[in-house]
Coordinates of N, CA and C and ligand atoms in Angstrom, one line a residue:
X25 N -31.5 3.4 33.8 CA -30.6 4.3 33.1 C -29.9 3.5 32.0
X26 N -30.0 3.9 30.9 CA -29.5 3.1 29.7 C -27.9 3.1 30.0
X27 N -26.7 2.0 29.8 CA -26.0 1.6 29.8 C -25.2 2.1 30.6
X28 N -25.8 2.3 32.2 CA -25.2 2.1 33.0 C -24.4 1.6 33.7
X29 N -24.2 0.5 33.2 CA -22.8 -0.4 34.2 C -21.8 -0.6 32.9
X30 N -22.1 -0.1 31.3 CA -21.4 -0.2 30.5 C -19.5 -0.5 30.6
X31 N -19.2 0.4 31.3 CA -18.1 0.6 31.8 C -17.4 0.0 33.3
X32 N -18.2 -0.9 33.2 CA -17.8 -1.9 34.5 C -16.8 -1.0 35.5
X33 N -17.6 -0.1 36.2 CA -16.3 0.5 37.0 C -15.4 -0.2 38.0
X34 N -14.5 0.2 38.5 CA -13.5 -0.6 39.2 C -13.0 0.4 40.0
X35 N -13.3 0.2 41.4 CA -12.6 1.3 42.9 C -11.3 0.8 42.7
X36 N -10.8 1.6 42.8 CA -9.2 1.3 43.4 C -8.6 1.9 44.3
X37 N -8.6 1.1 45.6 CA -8.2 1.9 46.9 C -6.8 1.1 47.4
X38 N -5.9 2.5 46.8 CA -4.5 2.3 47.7 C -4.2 3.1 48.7
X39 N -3.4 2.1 49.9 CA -2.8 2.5 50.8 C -1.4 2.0 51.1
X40 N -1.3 2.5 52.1 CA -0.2 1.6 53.1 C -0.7 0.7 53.9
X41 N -2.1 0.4 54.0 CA -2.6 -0.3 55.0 C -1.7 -1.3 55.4
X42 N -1.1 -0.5 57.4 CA 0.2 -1.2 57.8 C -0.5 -0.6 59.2
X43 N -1.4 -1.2 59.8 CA -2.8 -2.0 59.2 C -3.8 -1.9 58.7
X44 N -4.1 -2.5 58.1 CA -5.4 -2.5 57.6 C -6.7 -2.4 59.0
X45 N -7.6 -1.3 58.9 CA -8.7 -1.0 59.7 C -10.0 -0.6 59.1
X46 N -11.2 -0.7 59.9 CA -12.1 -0.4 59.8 C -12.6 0.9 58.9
X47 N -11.6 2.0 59.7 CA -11.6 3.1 58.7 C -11.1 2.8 57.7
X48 N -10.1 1.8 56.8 CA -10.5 1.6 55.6 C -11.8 0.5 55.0
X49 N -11.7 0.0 55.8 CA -13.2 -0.7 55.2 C -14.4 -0.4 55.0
X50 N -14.8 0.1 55.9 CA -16.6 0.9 55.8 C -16.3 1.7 55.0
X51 N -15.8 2.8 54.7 CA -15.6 3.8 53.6 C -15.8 3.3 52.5
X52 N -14.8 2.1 51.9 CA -14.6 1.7 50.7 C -16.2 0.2 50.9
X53 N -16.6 0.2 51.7 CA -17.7 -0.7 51.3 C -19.0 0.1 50.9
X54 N -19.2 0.7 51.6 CA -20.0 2.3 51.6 C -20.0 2.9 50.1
X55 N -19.0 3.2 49.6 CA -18.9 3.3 48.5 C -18.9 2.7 47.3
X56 N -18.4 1.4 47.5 CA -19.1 0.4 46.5 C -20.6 0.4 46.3
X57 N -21.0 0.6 47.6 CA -22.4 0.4 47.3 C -23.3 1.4 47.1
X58 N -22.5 2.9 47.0 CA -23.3 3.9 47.1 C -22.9 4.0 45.2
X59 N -21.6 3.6 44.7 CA -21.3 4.5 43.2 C -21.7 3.0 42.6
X60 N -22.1 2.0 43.2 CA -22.8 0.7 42.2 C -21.4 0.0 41.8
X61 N -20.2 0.3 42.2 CA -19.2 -0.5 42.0 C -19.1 -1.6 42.0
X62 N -18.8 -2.6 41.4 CA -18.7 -4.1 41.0 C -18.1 -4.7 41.9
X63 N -16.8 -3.9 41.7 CA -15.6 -4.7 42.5 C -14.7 -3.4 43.1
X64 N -14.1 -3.8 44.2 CA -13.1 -2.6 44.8 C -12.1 -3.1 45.1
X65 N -11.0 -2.8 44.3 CA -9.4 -3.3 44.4 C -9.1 -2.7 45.4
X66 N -8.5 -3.1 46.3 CA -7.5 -2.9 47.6 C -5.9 -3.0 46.8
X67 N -5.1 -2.4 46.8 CA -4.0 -2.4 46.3 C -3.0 -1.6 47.6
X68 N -2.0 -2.6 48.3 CA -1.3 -2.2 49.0 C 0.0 -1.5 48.5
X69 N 0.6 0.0 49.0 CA 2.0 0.2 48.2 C 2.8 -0.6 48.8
X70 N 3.8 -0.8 47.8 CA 5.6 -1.7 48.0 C 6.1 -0.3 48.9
X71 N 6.4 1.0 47.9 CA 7.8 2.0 49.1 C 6.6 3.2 48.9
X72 N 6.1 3.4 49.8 CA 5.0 4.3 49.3 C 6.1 5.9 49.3
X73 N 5.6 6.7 48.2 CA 6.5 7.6 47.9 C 6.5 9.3 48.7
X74 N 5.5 9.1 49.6 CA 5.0 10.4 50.3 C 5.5 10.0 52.0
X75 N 6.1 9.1 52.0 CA 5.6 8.7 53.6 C 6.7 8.0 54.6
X76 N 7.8 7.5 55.5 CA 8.3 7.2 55.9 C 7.9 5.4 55.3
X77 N 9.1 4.6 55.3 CA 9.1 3.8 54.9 C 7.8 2.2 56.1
X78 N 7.0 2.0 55.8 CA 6.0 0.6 56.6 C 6.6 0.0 57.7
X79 N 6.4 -0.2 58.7 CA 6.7 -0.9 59.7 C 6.2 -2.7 59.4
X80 N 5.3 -2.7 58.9 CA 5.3 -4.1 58.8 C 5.1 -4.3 57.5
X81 N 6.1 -5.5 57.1 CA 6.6 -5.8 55.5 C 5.5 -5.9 54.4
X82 N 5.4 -6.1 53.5 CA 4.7 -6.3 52.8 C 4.2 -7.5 52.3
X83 N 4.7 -8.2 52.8 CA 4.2 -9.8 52.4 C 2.8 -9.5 54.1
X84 N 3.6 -9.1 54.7 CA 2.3 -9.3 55.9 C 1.0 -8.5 55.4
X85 N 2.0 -7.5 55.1 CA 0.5 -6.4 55.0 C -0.6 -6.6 54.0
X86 N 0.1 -7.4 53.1 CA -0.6 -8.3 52.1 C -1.8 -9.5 52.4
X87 N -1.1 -10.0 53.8 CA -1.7 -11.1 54.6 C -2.9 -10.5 55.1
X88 N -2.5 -9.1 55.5 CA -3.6 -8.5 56.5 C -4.7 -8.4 56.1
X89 N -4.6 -7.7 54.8 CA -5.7 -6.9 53.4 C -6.6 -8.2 53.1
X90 N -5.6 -9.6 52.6 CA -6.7 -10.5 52.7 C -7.3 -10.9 53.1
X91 N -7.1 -10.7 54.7 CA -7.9 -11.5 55.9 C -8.8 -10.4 56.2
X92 N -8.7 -9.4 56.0 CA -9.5 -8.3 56.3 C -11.0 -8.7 55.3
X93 N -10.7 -8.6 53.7 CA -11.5 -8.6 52.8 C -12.2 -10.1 52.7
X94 N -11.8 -10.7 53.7 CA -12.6 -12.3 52.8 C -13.6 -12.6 53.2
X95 N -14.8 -13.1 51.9 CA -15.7 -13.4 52.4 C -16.8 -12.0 51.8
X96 N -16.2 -11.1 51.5 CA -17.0 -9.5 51.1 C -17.0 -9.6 49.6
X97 N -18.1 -10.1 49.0 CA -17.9 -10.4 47.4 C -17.7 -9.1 46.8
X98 N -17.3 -8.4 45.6 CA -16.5 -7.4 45.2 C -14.9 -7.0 45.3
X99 N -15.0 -7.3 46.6 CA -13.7 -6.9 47.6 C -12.7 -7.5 47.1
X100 N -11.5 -6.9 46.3 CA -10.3 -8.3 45.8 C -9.2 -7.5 46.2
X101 N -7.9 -8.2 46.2 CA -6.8 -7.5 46.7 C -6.0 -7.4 45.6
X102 N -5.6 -6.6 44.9 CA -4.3 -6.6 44.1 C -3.1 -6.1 44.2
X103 N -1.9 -7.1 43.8 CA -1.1 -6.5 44.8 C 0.2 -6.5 43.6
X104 N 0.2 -5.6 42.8 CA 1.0 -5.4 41.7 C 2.3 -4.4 42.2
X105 N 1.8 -3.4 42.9 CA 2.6 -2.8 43.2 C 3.6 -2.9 44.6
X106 N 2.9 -4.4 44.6 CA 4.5 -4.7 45.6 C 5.1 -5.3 45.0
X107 N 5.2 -5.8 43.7 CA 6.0 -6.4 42.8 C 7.0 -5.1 42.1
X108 N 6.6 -4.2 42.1 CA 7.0 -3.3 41.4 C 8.6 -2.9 41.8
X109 N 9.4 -2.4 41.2 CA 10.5 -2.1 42.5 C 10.4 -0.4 42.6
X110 N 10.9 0.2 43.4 CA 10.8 2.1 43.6 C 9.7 2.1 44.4
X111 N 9.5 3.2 44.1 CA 8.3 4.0 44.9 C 7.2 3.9 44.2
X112 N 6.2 3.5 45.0 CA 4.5 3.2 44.4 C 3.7 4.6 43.8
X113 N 4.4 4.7 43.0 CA 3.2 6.3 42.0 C 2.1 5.8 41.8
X114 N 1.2 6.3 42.0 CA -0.4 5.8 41.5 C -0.8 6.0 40.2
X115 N 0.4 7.2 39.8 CA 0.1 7.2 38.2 C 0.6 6.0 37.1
X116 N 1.7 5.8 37.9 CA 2.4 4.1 37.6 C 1.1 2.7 37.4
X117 N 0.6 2.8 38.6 CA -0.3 1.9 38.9 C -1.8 2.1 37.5
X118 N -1.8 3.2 37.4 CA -3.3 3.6 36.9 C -3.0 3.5 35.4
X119 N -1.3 3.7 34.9 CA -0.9 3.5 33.7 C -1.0 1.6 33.1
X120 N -0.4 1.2 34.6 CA -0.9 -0.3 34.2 C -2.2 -0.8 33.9
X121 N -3.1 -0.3 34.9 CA -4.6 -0.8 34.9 C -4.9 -0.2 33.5
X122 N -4.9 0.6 32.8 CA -5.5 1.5 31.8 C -5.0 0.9 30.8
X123 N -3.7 0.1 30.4 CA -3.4 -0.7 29.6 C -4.2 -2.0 29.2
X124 N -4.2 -2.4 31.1 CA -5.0 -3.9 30.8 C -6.4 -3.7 30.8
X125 N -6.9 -2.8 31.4 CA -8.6 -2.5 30.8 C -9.0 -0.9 30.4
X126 N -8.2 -1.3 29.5 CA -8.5 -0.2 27.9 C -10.2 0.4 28.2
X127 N -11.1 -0.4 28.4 CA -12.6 0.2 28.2 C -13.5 0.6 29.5
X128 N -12.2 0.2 30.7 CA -13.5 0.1 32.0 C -13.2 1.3 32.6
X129 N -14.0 1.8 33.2 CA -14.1 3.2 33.9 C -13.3 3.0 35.6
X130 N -12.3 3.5 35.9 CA -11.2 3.4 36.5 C -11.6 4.4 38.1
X131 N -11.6 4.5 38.9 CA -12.1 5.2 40.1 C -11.1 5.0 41.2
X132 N -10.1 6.0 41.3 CA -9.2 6.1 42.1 C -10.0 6.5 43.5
X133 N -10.0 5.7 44.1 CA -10.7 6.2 46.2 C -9.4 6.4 47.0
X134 N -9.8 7.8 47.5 CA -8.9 8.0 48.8 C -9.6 9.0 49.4
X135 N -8.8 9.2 50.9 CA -9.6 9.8 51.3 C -9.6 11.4 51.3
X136 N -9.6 12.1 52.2 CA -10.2 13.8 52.1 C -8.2 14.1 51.9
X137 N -7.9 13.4 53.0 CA -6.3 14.0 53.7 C -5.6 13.9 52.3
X138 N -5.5 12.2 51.9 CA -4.9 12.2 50.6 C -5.2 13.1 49.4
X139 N -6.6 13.3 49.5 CA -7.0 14.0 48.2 C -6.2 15.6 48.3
X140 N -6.4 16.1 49.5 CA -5.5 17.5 50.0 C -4.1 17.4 49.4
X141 N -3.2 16.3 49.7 CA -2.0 16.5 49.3 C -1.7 15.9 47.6
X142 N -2.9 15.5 47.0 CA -2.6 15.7 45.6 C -1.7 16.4 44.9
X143 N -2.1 17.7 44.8 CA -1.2 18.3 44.2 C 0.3 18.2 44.4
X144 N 1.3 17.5 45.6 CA 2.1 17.1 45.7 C 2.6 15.4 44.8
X145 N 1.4 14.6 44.5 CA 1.8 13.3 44.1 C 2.3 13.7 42.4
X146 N 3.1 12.5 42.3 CA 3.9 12.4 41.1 C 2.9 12.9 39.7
X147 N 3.1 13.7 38.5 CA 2.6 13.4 37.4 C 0.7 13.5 37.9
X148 N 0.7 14.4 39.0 CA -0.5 14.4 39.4 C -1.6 15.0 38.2
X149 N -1.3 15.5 37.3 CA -2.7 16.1 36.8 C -3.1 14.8 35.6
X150 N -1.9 13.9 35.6 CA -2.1 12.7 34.2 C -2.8 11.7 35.1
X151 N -3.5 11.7 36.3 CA -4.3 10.3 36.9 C -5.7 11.2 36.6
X152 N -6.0 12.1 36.8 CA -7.2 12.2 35.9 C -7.6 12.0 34.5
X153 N -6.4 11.7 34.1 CA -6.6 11.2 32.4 C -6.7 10.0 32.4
X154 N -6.2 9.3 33.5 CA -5.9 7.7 33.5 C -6.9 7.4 34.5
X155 N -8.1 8.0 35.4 CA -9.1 7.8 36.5 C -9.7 8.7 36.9
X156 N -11.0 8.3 37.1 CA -11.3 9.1 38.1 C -11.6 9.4 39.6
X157 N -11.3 10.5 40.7 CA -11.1 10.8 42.0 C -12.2 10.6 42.3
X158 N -12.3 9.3 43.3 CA -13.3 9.5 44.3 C -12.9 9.5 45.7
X159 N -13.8 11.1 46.4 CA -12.8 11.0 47.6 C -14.0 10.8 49.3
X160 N -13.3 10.1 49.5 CA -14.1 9.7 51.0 C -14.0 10.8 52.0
X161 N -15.3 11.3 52.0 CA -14.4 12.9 53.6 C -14.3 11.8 54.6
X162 N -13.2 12.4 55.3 CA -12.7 11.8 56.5 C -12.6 13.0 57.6
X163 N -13.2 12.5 59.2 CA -12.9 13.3 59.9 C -12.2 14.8 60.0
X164 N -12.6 16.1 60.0 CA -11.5 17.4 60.2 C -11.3 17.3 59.2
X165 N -11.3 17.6 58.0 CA -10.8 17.7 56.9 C -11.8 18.3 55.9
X166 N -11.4 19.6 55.1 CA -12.3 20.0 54.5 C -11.2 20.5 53.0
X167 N -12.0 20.7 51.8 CA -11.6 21.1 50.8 C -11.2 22.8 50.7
X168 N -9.7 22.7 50.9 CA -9.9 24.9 50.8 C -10.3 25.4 50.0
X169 N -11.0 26.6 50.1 CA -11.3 27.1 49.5 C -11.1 28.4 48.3
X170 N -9.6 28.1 47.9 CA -8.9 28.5 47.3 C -7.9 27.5 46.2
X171 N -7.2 27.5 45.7 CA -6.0 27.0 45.0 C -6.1 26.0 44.0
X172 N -5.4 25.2 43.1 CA -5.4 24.0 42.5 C -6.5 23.1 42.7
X173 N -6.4 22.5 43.6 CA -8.2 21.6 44.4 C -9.1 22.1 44.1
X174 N -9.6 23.3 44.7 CA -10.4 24.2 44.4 C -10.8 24.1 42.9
X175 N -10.0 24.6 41.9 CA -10.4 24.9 40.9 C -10.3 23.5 39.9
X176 N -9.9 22.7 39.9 CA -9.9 21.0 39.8 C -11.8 20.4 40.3
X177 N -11.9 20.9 41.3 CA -13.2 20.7 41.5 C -14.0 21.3 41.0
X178 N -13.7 22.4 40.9 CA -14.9 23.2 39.3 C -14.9 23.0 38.3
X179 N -13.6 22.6 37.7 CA -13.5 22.0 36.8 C -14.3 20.5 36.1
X180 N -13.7 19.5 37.0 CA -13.7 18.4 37.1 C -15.1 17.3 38.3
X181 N -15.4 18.2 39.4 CA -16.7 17.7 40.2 C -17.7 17.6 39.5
X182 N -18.1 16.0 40.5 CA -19.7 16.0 40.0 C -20.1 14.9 41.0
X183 N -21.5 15.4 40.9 CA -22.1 15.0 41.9 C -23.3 13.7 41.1
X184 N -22.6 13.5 40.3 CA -23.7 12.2 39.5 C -22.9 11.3 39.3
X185 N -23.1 10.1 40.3 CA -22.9 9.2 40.1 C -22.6 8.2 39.0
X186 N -23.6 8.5 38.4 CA -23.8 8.3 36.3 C -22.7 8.5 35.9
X187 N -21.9 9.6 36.1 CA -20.6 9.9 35.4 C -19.5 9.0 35.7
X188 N -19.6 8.5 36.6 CA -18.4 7.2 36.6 C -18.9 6.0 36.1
X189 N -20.0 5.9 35.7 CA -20.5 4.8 35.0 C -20.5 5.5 33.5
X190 N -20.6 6.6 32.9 CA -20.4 6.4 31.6 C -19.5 7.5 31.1
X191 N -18.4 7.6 31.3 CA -16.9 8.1 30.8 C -15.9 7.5 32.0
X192 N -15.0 6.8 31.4 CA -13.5 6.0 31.7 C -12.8 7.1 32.6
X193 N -12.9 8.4 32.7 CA -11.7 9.3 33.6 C -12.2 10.6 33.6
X194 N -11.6 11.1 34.5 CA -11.6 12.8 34.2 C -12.6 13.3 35.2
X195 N -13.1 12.7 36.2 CA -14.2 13.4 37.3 C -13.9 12.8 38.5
X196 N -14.4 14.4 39.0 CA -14.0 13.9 40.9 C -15.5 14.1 41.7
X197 N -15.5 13.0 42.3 CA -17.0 12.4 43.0 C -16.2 12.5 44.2
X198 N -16.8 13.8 45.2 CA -16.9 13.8 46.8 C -17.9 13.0 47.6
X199 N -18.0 12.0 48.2 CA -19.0 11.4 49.2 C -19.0 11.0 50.5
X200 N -19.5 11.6 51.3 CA -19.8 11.1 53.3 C -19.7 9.7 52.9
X201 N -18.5 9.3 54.0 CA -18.9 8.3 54.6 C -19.0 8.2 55.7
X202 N -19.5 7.0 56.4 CA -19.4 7.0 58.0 C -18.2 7.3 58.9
X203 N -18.1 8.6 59.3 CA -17.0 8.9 60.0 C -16.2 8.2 61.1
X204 N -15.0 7.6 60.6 CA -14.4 6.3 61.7 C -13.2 7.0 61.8
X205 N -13.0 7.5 63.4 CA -11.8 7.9 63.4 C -10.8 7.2 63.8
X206 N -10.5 6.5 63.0 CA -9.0 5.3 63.1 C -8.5 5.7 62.3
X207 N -6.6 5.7 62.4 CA -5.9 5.6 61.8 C -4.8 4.4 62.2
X208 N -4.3 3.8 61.0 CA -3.1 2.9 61.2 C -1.9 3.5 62.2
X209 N -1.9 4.9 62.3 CA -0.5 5.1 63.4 C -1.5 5.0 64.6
X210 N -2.3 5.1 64.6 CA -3.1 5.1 66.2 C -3.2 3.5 66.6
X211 N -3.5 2.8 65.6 CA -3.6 1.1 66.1 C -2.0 0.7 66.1
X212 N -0.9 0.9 65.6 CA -0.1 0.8 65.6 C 0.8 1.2 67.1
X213 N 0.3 2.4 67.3 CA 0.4 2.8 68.8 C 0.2 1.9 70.3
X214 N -1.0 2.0 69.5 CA -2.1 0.7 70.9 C -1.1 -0.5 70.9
X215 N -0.9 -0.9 70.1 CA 0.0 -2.0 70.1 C 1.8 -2.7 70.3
X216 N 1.9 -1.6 70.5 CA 3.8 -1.1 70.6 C 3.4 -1.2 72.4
X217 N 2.3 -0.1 72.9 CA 2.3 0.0 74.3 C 1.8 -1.5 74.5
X218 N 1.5 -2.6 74.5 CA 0.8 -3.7 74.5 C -0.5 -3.7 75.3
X219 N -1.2 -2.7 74.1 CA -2.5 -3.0 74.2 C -3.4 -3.6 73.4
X220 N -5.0 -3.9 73.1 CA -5.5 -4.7 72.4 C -5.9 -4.1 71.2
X221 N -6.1 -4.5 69.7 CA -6.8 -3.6 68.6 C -8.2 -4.2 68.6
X222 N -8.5 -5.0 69.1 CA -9.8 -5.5 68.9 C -10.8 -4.4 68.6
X223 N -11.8 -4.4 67.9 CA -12.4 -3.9 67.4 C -12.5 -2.5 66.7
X224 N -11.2 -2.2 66.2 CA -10.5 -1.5 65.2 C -10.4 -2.1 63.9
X225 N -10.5 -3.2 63.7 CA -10.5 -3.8 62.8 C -11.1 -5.4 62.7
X226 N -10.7 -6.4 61.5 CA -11.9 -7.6 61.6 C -10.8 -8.3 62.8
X227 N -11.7 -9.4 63.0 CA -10.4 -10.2 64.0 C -9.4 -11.1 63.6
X228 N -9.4 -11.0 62.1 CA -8.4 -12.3 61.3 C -7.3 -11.8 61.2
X229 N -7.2 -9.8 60.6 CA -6.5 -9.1 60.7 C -5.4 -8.7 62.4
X230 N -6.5 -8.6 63.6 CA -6.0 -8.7 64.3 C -5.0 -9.9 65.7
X231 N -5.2 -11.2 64.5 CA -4.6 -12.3 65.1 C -3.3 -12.2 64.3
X232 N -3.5 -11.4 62.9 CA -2.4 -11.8 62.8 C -1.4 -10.7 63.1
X233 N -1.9 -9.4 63.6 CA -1.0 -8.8 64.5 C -0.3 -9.4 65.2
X234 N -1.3 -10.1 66.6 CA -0.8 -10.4 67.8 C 0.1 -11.5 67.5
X235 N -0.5 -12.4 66.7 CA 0.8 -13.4 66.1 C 2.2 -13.2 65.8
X236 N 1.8 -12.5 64.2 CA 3.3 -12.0 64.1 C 4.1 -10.9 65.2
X237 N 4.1 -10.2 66.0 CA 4.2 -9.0 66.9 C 4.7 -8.0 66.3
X238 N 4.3 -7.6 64.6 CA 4.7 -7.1 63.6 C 5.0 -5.2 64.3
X239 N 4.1 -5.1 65.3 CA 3.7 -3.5 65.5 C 4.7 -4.0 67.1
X240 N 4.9 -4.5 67.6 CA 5.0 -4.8 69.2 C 6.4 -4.3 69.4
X241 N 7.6 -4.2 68.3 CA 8.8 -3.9 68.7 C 8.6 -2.3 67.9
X242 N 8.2 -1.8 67.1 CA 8.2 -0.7 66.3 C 8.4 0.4 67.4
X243 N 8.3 1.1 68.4 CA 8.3 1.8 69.3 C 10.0 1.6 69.2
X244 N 11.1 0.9 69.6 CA 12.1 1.0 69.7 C 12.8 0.8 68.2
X245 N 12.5 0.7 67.4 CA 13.1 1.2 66.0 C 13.0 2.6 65.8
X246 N 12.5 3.7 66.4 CA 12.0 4.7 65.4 C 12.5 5.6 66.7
Ligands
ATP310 P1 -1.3 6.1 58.8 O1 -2.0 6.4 60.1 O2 -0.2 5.2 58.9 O3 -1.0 7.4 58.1 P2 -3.9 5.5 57.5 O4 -4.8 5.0 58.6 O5 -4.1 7.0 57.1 O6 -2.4 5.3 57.9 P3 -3.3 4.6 54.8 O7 -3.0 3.1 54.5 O8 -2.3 5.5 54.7 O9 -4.0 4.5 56.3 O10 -4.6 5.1 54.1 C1 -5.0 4.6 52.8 C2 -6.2 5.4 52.4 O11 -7.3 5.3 53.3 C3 -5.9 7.0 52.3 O12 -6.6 7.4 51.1 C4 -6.5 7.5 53.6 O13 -7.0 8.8 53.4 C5 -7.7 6.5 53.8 N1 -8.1 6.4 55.2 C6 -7.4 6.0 56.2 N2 -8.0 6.0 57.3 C7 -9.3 6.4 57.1 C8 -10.5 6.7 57.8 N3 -10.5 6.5 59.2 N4 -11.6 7.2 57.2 C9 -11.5 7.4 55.9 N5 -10.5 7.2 55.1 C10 -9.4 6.7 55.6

């Protein structure tokens, strides 16, 4: 395909990973390699704006993301938006990236759940001008078939991969991944009751749970 990688795309998958798991990694590796992505930014939020405030700080969660990703060439961690002060907008985020690379084709990843509550995120209709949605189905979760989403995906869906390689924003790519039903409140759980996360996630991530005991008191804060 003629000038296909033109636009050097670049995933950008934010979370709160507070922890970082499995279920975010297979997804977003999966996808790198299914939309030919180069590289896939991991970008942790500082005060994420939809969600009760992280149990474990951000310098750790930062620690986590890297121990998680190393060694997986593409895989880089950026962590701009814990520098940031406020609440982590992704429109915020996507206005910076779009500054500093003016020409590259931009690919916001999240998953089914996040993609649902879009229409609640900040300035939500200006990150399709500044990226485009790619969204990972995750377990139980389906697109309604009615409302805003709905008609965003008629608008805006496509099922050609091509198109994130040759226009900068403006399209939403739905793709299966391997269904991993982990969530960070569920490993976070396992571990307040003092149980093990082992193979929830890599094991560098989960030493540095058991180390720091970042999740072990969280049960009696909340
Ligand atoms: P929590 O349980 O604390 O809500 P989480 O496990 O959903 O956390 P986040 O850091 O909030 O993790 O998620 C970041 C992104 O990863 C979101 O877009 C979310 O939809 C996606 N994601 C999280 N877990 C999975 C999973 N198991 N499969 C696919 N996508 C996932």
């Amino acid at each position: 395909m003629a000038g296909f990688s033109q636009l050097n795309p670049m995933g950008i998958f934010g979370g709160t990973f507070d922890p970082i798991h499995y279920g975010h990694l297979r997804p977003a590796f999966e996808l790198m390699e299914a939309l030919r992505l180069p590289e896939v930014r991991f970008m942790p939020a500082g005060t994420p704006p939809h969600r009760e405030r992280p149990t474990a700080d951000a310098a750790l969660r930062l620690k986590m993301v890297e121990a998680a990703i190393e060694g997986q060439p593409g895989f880089v961690v950026d962590d701009r938006e814990l520098h940031r002060e406020g609440p982590s907008y992704s429109v915020d985020t996507l206005l910076d990236l779009r500054a500093e690379y003016s020409h590259r084709s931009l690919c916001l990843i999240v998953g089914m759940d996040a993609f649902l509550d879009l229409p609640k995120w900040y300035h939500w209709r200006e990150i399709l001008q500044l990226a485009h949605v790619v969204v990972a189905h995750r377990p139980g979760w389906r697109v309604p078939d009615l409302g805003p989403l709905r008609e965003l995906l008629v608008d805006r869906g496509t099922a050609r991969v091509g198109d994130l390689h040759d226009s900068r924003a403006g399209r939403i790519y739905i793709h299966a991944v391997t269904q991993l039903e982990i969530s960070s409140t569920a490993v976070r759980r396992i571990v307040e009751i003092g149980g093990d996360p082992r193979f929830l996630m890599p094991d560098g991530v989960r030493k540095i749970i058991l180390e720091s005991g970042c999740y072990a008191q969280s049960a009696e804060r909340t």
